[in-house]
Amino acid sequence: FFRKNLDNGGYNVVCGLEEIIDYIKNLKFDDEDIEYLRSKKIFNEEFLEYLKKFKFECDIWAVKEGTPVFPNEPLIVVKGPVIQAQLIETMLLLTVNHQSLIATKASRIVRASKGRAVMEFGARRAQGKDGAIYGARAAYIGGCIGTSCSITDKMFKIPALGTMAHSWIQMFDSEYEAFETYANVFPEDIETLEDIEKLPFLTKDDLRACYPFGMFAVDQKEIIEVHSSSGTTGKPVVSGYTQKDINNWGEIVARGLTMMGLDSDDIIQNTHGYGLFTGGFGVHYGAHRLGATIIPISTGQTRRQVEIMADFGSTCLIFTPSYGIYLGEVAKEEGIDFDKIGLKAIGFGAEMWTAEMRDRIEETFKTKAYNIYGLTELMGPGIGMECCAQNGLHIAEDFFYPEIIDPNTGKRLAEGQHGELVLTNLEREGMPIIRFRTKDLTALHYDTCECGRTLARMERITGRSDDMIKVKGVAVFPSQIEKALLKVSDIEPHYQIIVTRPDIMDEIEIKVEASESLFSDNIKEMIGVKRKIGEYIQNEIGIAVDVSLVAPKSIPRSTKGKIQRVIDKRNLH
Ligand SMILES: [Zn+2]
């Protein structure tokens, strides 16, 4: 028995019987052993004679291998003459101790992996040959799916699995080349793009765990540019690009700008931020590739934006929907007549938006507004861009392989079904990403578009699988609240959802910023607007909410101007 569970766990897993049985079956003292003992001059001839004729006669009772066991319960009971039991004591302990240790640890890791397959790779760190062979067997008993130790497979039929040898990878100039060659040599597992389903998903947490450069697949000297996500909820994800990756990025976005009707005559005013954020650079490289003129003005200095727009004759504006709405307001104040400016297109992205928001933008700027989708992990903006049909975003399928999965089960969904978008890089060198769970909710369509293109189209993102909040058992997405708010005039589309559970029932409060004019108006009108907002939201989500109208710009913004949409105070975890 043992006195304490390993690592303060709840149980241990017993292991080692196979080797003990083998040992006991073969336990005997041959002439050489007897001669050695006699030479020690401490044993009498009677005892040596006993050993010579030794036959193990104890009864052994044991818990089955792989059984969870607890402190102070007997694991193995040996019943018989004490002289015999003593002879096997050390062997029993060392065998059960080592193998139970490995089996217990394996069981803990398997549990922590929550259903993801765990493989044993311990041989090169094991204490000697037997440690490796029996350790691999114990790990399998603890729940691993297989081992890299092929002798364990030969002896115990435990599946031998593996990856590439380190020395294989060292034969190549880059890991990328090593993997590529390996795939060419062993193509039978992954033959078509459909087989990608056999591969596990990659999540933001996986990428964060490799911060900063752990996911780069080429030497750092091959990386010519890095970008990074904001990292508001943990370590940021760093994305690395080779020269070829940057060239491809430009190519992909240039195609998208062409879909928007732009060419080398155009002047593109890019209000996306330049910096670690990928936002500014996608359109920048795309405009270069297209041969258009780019104005890299970045975000902010809104009055100067308006002045430049008029003086430089910008034909295309790139912005986030919320900044666009603000820019439109300032332009109006400055007396800009968009009928005269003659914008050809607007590209907007990097934020969730609604059809009503697009309508408002198109109405303000008197031109068509096209959605741009992207994310830093895979590249940046441009993964999907809209064409003149404005009927979903064409995905650059020669660079990205899209899938839609059920966010709860991870199973693939069919064309047109709504679920979470999963993306795979097909051409990336610096940081190839396979099956990344974007958390963005959308659907894919493969029929030929009105524009004639056959590239898959993704619908506008309608929410995030991690943004969904359950209130009173009802799934609520911030996009629904936004949709309702856009129907109301006299307010700004800036809001915050606050969920509380004062007693046992959930309560939901929506804070909305009033417009300057409404806020300085009389109370009666404010109450009327409040009631209207409450009604629209209830229509949209199906449950009643408290609405509070607050002063313009009073909801706290991050340094990048973003509002935390959902504040969940329920402490449900
Ligand atoms: Zn199209």
XYZ file of C-alpha atoms and ligand atoms in Angstrom:
574
model
C 0.000 0.000 0.000
C 1.002 3.650 -0.168
C 0.337 6.470 2.244
C -0.308 9.510 0.066
C -1.606 10.168 -3.436
C 0.956 11.509 -5.909
C 1.003 15.275 -6.374
C -2.030 15.641 -4.081
C -4.173 13.970 -6.738
C -7.390 12.166 -5.904
C -6.153 8.677 -6.771
C -3.215 6.677 -8.089
C -3.284 4.151 -10.920
C -1.692 0.825 -10.108
C 0.657 -0.711 -12.654
C 3.559 -3.183 -12.895
C 1.952 -6.607 -12.430
C 2.966 -7.942 -15.814
C 6.645 -7.556 -15.003
C 6.154 -8.967 -11.473
C 4.448 -12.105 -12.771
C 7.215 -12.601 -15.279
C 9.806 -12.179 -12.523
C 8.171 -14.605 -10.117
C 7.656 -17.267 -12.765
C 11.382 -17.236 -13.491
C 12.611 -16.857 -9.925
C 15.341 -19.405 -9.222
C 18.974 -19.626 -8.066
C 21.399 -21.287 -10.455
C 24.880 -22.648 -9.669
C 26.552 -19.354 -10.408
C 24.249 -17.507 -7.983
C 24.930 -20.057 -5.240
C 28.670 -19.861 -5.821
C 28.546 -16.084 -5.491
C 26.577 -16.260 -2.217
C 28.943 -18.889 -0.818
C 31.910 -16.610 -1.578
C 30.405 -13.932 0.687
C 31.052 -16.378 3.593
C 27.974 -15.305 5.560
C 25.454 -18.022 4.560
C 25.498 -21.562 5.870
C 25.298 -24.592 3.577
C 21.805 -25.484 4.766
C 20.481 -22.162 3.565
C 22.328 -22.382 0.262
C 20.907 -25.853 -0.241
C 17.421 -24.406 0.379
C 18.013 -21.748 -2.283
C 19.281 -24.335 -4.739
C 15.980 -26.203 -4.508
C 13.986 -23.013 -4.164
C 10.458 -22.987 -5.531
C 8.204 -19.998 -4.948
C 5.113 -21.193 -3.074
C 3.388 -18.058 -1.772
C -0.078 -17.010 -2.826
C -0.264 -13.563 -4.377
C -3.352 -11.417 -4.582
C -3.204 -8.097 -6.458
C -5.327 -5.257 -7.726
C -5.679 -5.364 -11.513
C -3.366 -3.087 -13.472
C -4.946 0.210 -14.480
C -7.254 0.315 -11.445
C -7.543 3.616 -9.571
C -6.349 3.019 -6.007
C -6.381 5.046 -2.811
C -4.070 5.526 0.198
C -3.774 2.701 2.727
C -5.520 0.064 0.640
C -3.473 -3.072 -0.113
C -2.311 -3.282 -3.747
C -0.502 -6.627 -3.516
C -0.830 -9.215 -0.738
C 1.790 -11.981 -0.506
C 0.812 -14.940 1.711
C 3.279 -17.678 2.561
C 6.572 -18.364 4.395
C 8.204 -15.043 5.343
C 11.567 -16.212 3.930
C 9.979 -16.352 0.477
C 8.040 -13.122 0.763
C 11.196 -11.281 1.854
C 13.072 -12.402 -1.248
C 10.675 -10.607 -3.586
C 9.985 -7.498 -1.489
C 12.370 -5.070 -3.197
C 11.535 -6.236 -6.697
C 7.810 -5.818 -6.010
C 8.251 -2.309 -4.658
C 10.563 -0.977 -7.344
C 8.379 -2.341 -10.118
C 5.026 -1.138 -8.787
C 6.441 2.208 -7.636
C 7.945 3.150 -10.986
C 5.126 1.952 -13.209
C 2.314 3.241 -10.982
C 4.035 6.622 -10.896
C 4.057 6.812 -14.703
C 0.505 5.438 -15.071
C -0.821 7.939 -12.509
C 0.944 10.887 -14.112
C -0.293 9.804 -17.560
C -3.843 9.564 -16.251
C -3.612 13.129 -14.893
C -2.311 14.475 -18.209
C -4.978 12.615 -20.168
C -7.666 14.079 -17.924
C -6.234 17.583 -18.301
C -6.255 17.229 -22.091
C -10.083 16.991 -22.021
C -10.552 14.417 -24.757
C -7.583 15.337 -26.912
C -5.317 12.410 -27.675
C -2.140 12.157 -25.568
C 0.892 10.231 -26.763
C 3.871 8.927 -24.795
C 7.267 10.249 -25.922
C 9.255 9.582 -22.744
C 11.938 7.117 -23.887
C 14.781 9.561 -24.286
C 14.289 10.896 -20.757
C 13.703 7.512 -19.088
C 15.998 5.873 -16.505
C 17.540 3.245 -18.735
C 16.119 0.748 -21.202
C 13.653 -1.018 -18.883
C 12.473 2.358 -17.621
C 11.674 3.366 -21.191
C 9.975 0.119 -22.209
C 7.874 -0.415 -19.092
C 7.329 3.319 -18.640
C 5.740 3.469 -22.103
C 3.532 0.514 -21.224
C 2.489 2.218 -17.954
C 1.684 5.468 -19.780
C -0.585 3.486 -22.111
C -2.331 1.905 -19.140
C -2.708 5.431 -17.700
C -4.640 6.514 -20.803
C -2.146 7.487 -23.518
C -3.111 6.354 -27.021
C 0.302 5.026 -27.968
C 4.040 5.354 -27.598
C 7.077 6.362 -29.574
C 8.887 3.285 -28.177
C 8.615 0.553 -30.791
C 10.082 -2.176 -28.529
C 7.058 -1.649 -26.264
C 4.888 -2.198 -29.322
C 6.781 -5.393 -30.188
C 6.621 -6.748 -26.619
C 3.147 -5.647 -25.534
C 1.346 -4.652 -28.744
C 0.989 -1.061 -27.607
C 0.510 1.120 -30.700
C 3.790 2.665 -31.808
C 3.178 6.157 -33.157
C 5.529 8.984 -33.793
C 6.626 12.054 -35.616
C 9.840 13.036 -37.248
C 13.213 12.381 -35.667
C 15.062 15.521 -34.549
C 17.947 14.446 -36.734
C 15.548 14.382 -39.727
C 14.560 17.993 -39.161
C 18.208 18.975 -38.747
C 18.921 17.642 -42.235
C 16.909 20.543 -43.692
C 17.437 24.278 -43.761
C 14.039 24.939 -42.164
C 11.364 23.033 -40.249
C 8.972 23.921 -43.040
C 11.109 22.067 -45.596
C 11.396 19.081 -43.255
C 7.616 18.846 -42.801
C 6.998 19.305 -46.505
C 9.415 16.519 -47.417
C 7.937 14.272 -44.749
C 4.444 14.830 -46.132
C 5.705 13.941 -49.602
C 7.281 10.731 -48.319
C 4.249 9.678 -46.242
C 1.278 11.125 -48.068
C -1.165 8.343 -47.213
C -2.619 9.949 -44.068
C -3.499 13.320 -45.536
C -4.313 12.959 -49.194
C -7.020 15.486 -49.905
C -8.128 18.719 -48.309
C -11.084 16.835 -46.821
C -8.645 14.801 -44.728
C -7.860 17.985 -42.857
C -10.659 16.876 -40.510
C -8.225 14.300 -39.120
C -6.070 17.112 -37.762
C -6.713 18.763 -34.398
C -7.874 22.364 -34.036
C -5.568 25.190 -33.093
C -6.845 27.801 -30.659
C -5.746 31.243 -29.578
C -4.581 29.686 -26.304
C -2.263 27.320 -28.214
C -0.750 30.304 -30.008
C -0.434 32.338 -26.810
C 1.400 29.458 -25.180
C 4.083 29.866 -27.859
C 4.549 33.605 -27.242
C 6.411 35.288 -28.799
C 8.123 33.355 -31.647
C 7.359 29.717 -30.786
C 5.086 29.134 -33.788
C 7.483 30.457 -36.407
C 8.312 27.717 -38.896
C 11.390 29.290 -40.426
C 14.594 30.723 -38.988
C 14.042 34.108 -37.399
C 16.359 35.637 -40.034
C 13.794 34.666 -42.705
C 11.107 36.674 -40.885
C 10.983 40.193 -42.275
C 7.977 41.545 -40.358
C 5.996 40.780 -37.220
C 2.533 41.818 -36.148
C 0.662 41.166 -32.964
C -2.864 40.959 -31.654
C -3.809 43.306 -28.844
C -3.611 40.740 -26.053
C -6.343 42.379 -23.977
C -7.187 39.044 -22.358
C -3.729 37.512 -21.942
C -0.484 37.271 -23.864
C -0.835 38.572 -27.414
C -0.419 36.346 -30.468
C 2.616 37.270 -32.549
C 2.448 36.636 -36.283
C 5.610 36.369 -38.409
C 5.922 36.943 -42.169
C 8.560 36.006 -44.704
C 9.071 38.081 -47.846
C 6.863 35.646 -49.745
C 4.120 35.977 -47.087
C 4.149 39.766 -47.430
C 4.041 39.488 -51.234
C 1.084 37.111 -50.996
C -0.709 39.427 -48.574
C -0.385 42.271 -51.074
C -1.606 40.017 -53.897
C -4.656 38.854 -51.932
C -5.724 42.358 -50.880
C -5.063 43.769 -54.366
C -7.541 41.254 -55.753
C -10.076 42.338 -53.133
C -9.604 46.007 -53.957
C -10.204 45.080 -57.593
C -13.447 43.366 -56.552
C -14.447 46.704 -55.021
C -13.968 48.327 -58.432
C -10.631 50.020 -57.709
C -7.556 50.204 -59.947
C -4.244 52.024 -60.300
C -6.015 55.394 -60.804
C -7.450 55.344 -57.305
C -6.384 57.214 -54.189
C -6.956 55.150 -51.079
C -7.158 56.914 -47.716
C -6.338 54.290 -45.123
C -7.554 55.225 -41.645
C -6.705 51.815 -40.135
C -3.974 52.002 -37.516
C -0.375 51.385 -38.606
C 1.639 49.545 -35.998
C 1.688 46.105 -34.479
C -1.980 45.758 -35.433
C -2.277 44.235 -38.933
C -5.143 46.594 -39.888
C -3.221 49.302 -41.697
C -0.748 47.090 -43.504
C -3.089 44.765 -45.421
C -4.649 47.553 -47.448
C -1.272 49.275 -47.687
C 0.401 46.281 -49.360
C -2.698 45.630 -51.471
C -2.745 49.201 -52.763
C 0.961 48.967 -53.668
C 0.391 45.738 -55.586
C -2.565 47.319 -57.368
C -0.545 50.396 -58.216
C -3.067 52.697 -56.554
C -2.000 55.685 -54.453
C -2.150 55.028 -50.736
C -2.529 57.750 -48.104
C -1.238 56.079 -44.923
C -2.944 58.571 -42.611
C -3.875 56.024 -39.906
C -6.583 56.579 -37.270
C -7.332 59.861 -35.518
C -6.856 63.538 -36.417
C -10.368 63.391 -37.765
C -10.595 67.002 -38.943
C -7.336 66.578 -40.832
C -8.725 63.370 -42.365
C -11.644 65.371 -43.716
C -9.363 68.088 -45.075
C -7.100 65.566 -46.817
C -10.084 63.714 -48.219
C -11.219 66.914 -49.923
C -7.773 68.282 -50.919
C -6.140 65.032 -52.145
C -9.282 63.779 -53.863
C -9.479 60.428 -52.092
C -11.580 57.960 -54.070
C -11.662 55.237 -51.448
C -11.819 55.297 -47.650
C -10.837 52.406 -45.425
C -12.149 52.447 -41.862
C -13.744 50.517 -39.020
C -17.550 50.961 -39.028
C -17.589 52.896 -35.762
C -14.792 55.223 -36.848
C -16.492 55.637 -40.213
C -19.709 56.786 -38.579
C -17.765 59.305 -36.517
C -15.749 60.471 -39.538
C -19.028 60.993 -41.416
C -20.372 63.173 -38.600
C -17.240 65.325 -38.523
C -17.263 65.652 -42.324
C -20.851 66.837 -42.133
C -19.896 69.444 -39.521
C -17.079 70.599 -41.808
C -19.603 71.091 -44.570
C -18.334 68.312 -46.861
C -20.731 67.412 -49.653
C -20.152 63.761 -50.512
C -22.123 64.126 -53.716
C -19.301 66.380 -54.913
C -16.311 64.453 -53.482
C -17.104 61.439 -55.610
C -15.916 58.487 -53.534
C -15.817 55.237 -55.535
C -15.818 52.774 -52.661
C -15.435 52.280 -48.953
C -13.726 49.309 -47.373
C -14.622 48.611 -43.778
C -13.726 45.897 -41.322
C -12.053 44.893 -38.049
C -15.338 45.181 -36.147
C -18.706 43.485 -35.969
C -21.334 45.334 -38.000
C -24.965 45.103 -39.000
C -26.797 45.698 -42.276
C -28.246 48.861 -40.728
C -24.736 50.111 -39.999
C -23.721 49.595 -43.617
C -26.861 51.428 -44.779
C -25.969 54.343 -42.550
C -22.396 54.456 -43.890
C -23.491 54.256 -47.522
C -26.076 56.954 -46.964
C -23.531 59.273 -45.328
C -20.724 58.798 -47.845
C -22.956 58.371 -50.918
C -21.105 55.314 -52.143
C -21.002 51.560 -51.727
C -19.290 50.117 -48.661
C -17.559 46.735 -48.842
C -16.695 44.455 -45.968
C -13.132 43.240 -45.407
C -12.436 40.290 -43.108
C -9.202 39.141 -41.621
C -7.341 38.182 -38.519
C -3.753 38.567 -37.390
C -3.218 34.877 -36.675
C -3.713 33.846 -40.319
C -2.423 36.995 -42.071
C -4.428 40.149 -41.402
C -7.230 41.898 -43.300
C -8.018 40.502 -46.733
C -8.754 36.828 -46.008
C -12.259 37.571 -47.272
C -13.372 40.649 -49.234
C -16.661 41.682 -50.785
C -17.366 42.108 -54.470
C -19.808 44.461 -56.190
C -22.668 42.039 -55.416
C -22.227 42.745 -51.664
C -23.497 39.260 -51.034
C -20.860 37.866 -48.715
C -17.076 37.980 -48.710
C -15.081 36.012 -51.271
C -12.427 33.996 -49.484
C -9.038 33.799 -51.214
C -9.361 30.011 -51.340
C -5.994 29.477 -52.968
C -4.454 30.851 -49.759
C -6.982 29.873 -47.086
C -9.026 26.734 -46.578
C -12.272 27.569 -44.761
C -14.467 25.196 -42.749
C -17.555 25.756 -40.626
C -17.914 23.706 -37.457
C -20.452 23.351 -34.701
C -18.735 25.302 -31.907
C -19.955 22.839 -29.292
C -19.128 19.505 -30.942
C -16.341 20.506 -33.346
C -18.121 18.581 -36.144
C -18.033 19.961 -39.698
C -21.225 21.635 -40.914
C -22.587 21.638 -44.438
C -22.722 24.535 -46.900
C -25.065 27.286 -45.721
C -25.200 26.126 -42.099
C -24.216 28.632 -39.437
C -21.341 27.848 -37.130
C -17.797 28.786 -36.245
C -15.309 29.596 -38.979
C -12.110 27.518 -38.979
C -9.259 28.583 -41.245
C -6.082 26.952 -42.539
C -3.196 28.690 -44.305
C -2.249 26.994 -47.555
C 0.750 29.104 -48.599
C 2.087 30.698 -45.445
C 5.795 30.210 -44.700
C 6.517 32.277 -41.601
C 3.740 30.915 -39.432
C 1.531 28.361 -41.186
C -1.676 27.955 -39.209
C -3.712 24.768 -39.479
C -7.399 24.608 -38.473
C -7.510 27.780 -36.401
C -10.745 28.274 -34.487
C -11.584 31.904 -35.246
C -14.601 31.962 -32.857
C -16.365 34.025 -35.546
C -19.864 32.813 -36.405
C -20.814 32.703 -40.075
C -21.833 30.365 -42.937
C -20.162 29.456 -46.254
C -21.659 29.391 -49.764
C -20.078 27.747 -52.791
C -22.486 28.618 -55.609
C -21.288 31.009 -58.310
C -21.634 34.627 -57.256
C -23.572 37.224 -59.240
C -20.187 38.780 -60.044
C -19.157 35.540 -61.774
C -16.496 34.538 -59.248
C -16.514 30.954 -58.032
C -14.546 31.533 -54.840
C -16.420 30.521 -51.670
C -18.336 33.307 -49.952
C -18.678 33.752 -46.213
C -21.595 35.621 -44.716
C -21.158 38.694 -42.569
C -19.982 37.694 -39.066
C -23.056 37.605 -36.865
C -21.347 37.026 -33.551
C -18.555 35.338 -31.706
C -18.890 31.881 -30.257
C -17.176 33.241 -27.138
C -19.252 36.462 -27.032
C -22.558 34.711 -26.703
C -24.082 35.251 -23.304
C -26.857 33.158 -21.863
C -29.320 35.313 -19.977
C -32.357 33.661 -18.405
C -31.501 30.643 -20.561
C -31.673 32.669 -23.791
C -28.642 33.058 -26.071
C -27.934 36.762 -26.588
C -25.367 38.196 -29.010
C -24.148 41.794 -28.801
C -24.874 42.071 -32.540
C -28.598 41.708 -31.789
C -28.482 44.616 -29.362
C -26.584 46.635 -31.954
C -29.167 45.876 -34.603
C -31.968 47.117 -32.347
C -30.083 50.288 -31.397
C -29.467 51.251 -35.019
C -33.219 51.560 -35.510
C -33.363 54.363 -32.971
C -32.374 57.923 -33.794
C -31.134 60.384 -31.155
C -28.654 57.886 -29.744
C -25.097 56.895 -30.550
C -24.464 53.236 -31.428
C -22.219 52.999 -28.361
C -23.473 50.622 -25.721
C -22.557 48.167 -23.006
C -24.379 45.063 -21.810
C -24.267 44.438 -18.073
C -25.519 41.120 -16.771
C -26.097 40.581 -13.056
C -27.762 38.006 -10.852
C -28.836 39.860 -7.697
C -30.742 36.885 -6.338
C -31.460 33.827 -8.453
C -32.737 35.552 -11.595
C -30.521 37.087 -14.273
C -30.937 40.773 -14.943
C -29.697 42.514 -18.039
C -29.020 46.205 -18.341
C -28.134 47.981 -21.564
C -26.253 51.249 -21.190
C -26.612 53.412 -24.278
C -25.020 56.764 -24.998
C -27.558 59.453 -25.890
C -26.758 62.004 -28.587
C -25.652 65.462 -27.459
C -28.968 66.976 -28.494
C -31.131 64.388 -26.764
C -29.038 64.576 -23.644
C -29.567 68.307 -23.307
C -33.296 67.944 -24.124
C -36.145 67.477 -21.711
C -36.666 64.431 -19.537
C -39.953 63.500 -21.203
C -38.266 62.929 -24.535
C -35.500 60.878 -22.896
C -38.085 58.585 -21.308
C -39.762 58.124 -24.680
C -36.464 57.122 -26.375
C -35.623 54.791 -23.493
C -38.941 52.990 -23.842
C -38.465 52.667 -27.594
C -34.983 51.142 -27.159
C -36.374 48.674 -24.607
C -39.084 47.586 -27.042
C -36.739 47.145 -30.005
C -34.290 45.110 -27.954
C -37.031 42.914 -26.517
C -38.291 42.270 -30.057
C -34.807 41.242 -31.095
C -33.760 38.993 -28.194
C -37.090 37.969 -26.719
C -36.502 39.084 -23.138
C -37.072 42.337 -21.280
C -34.063 44.516 -20.446
C -33.371 47.600 -18.364
C -32.197 50.486 -20.508
C -30.215 53.412 -19.177
C -29.372 56.420 -21.293
C -26.031 57.914 -20.365
C -24.098 61.001 -21.441
C -22.290 60.919 -24.798
C -18.765 59.395 -24.540
C -19.364 58.384 -20.903
C -18.901 54.615 -21.368
C -15.202 53.858 -20.743
C -13.086 53.119 -23.849
C -9.811 51.232 -24.090
C -6.773 53.136 -25.354
C -7.696 51.893 -28.833
C -11.187 53.320 -28.454
C -12.972 50.014 -27.974
C -15.813 49.524 -25.531
C -16.012 46.281 -23.563
C -19.390 45.131 -24.890
C -20.321 42.628 -22.228
C -19.754 42.888 -18.506
C -20.903 39.716 -16.823
C -21.054 40.181 -13.057
C -22.745 36.882 -12.303
C -19.602 35.000 -11.186
C -20.812 31.856 -12.879
C -17.384 30.183 -12.894
Zn -18.931 38.081 -56.061
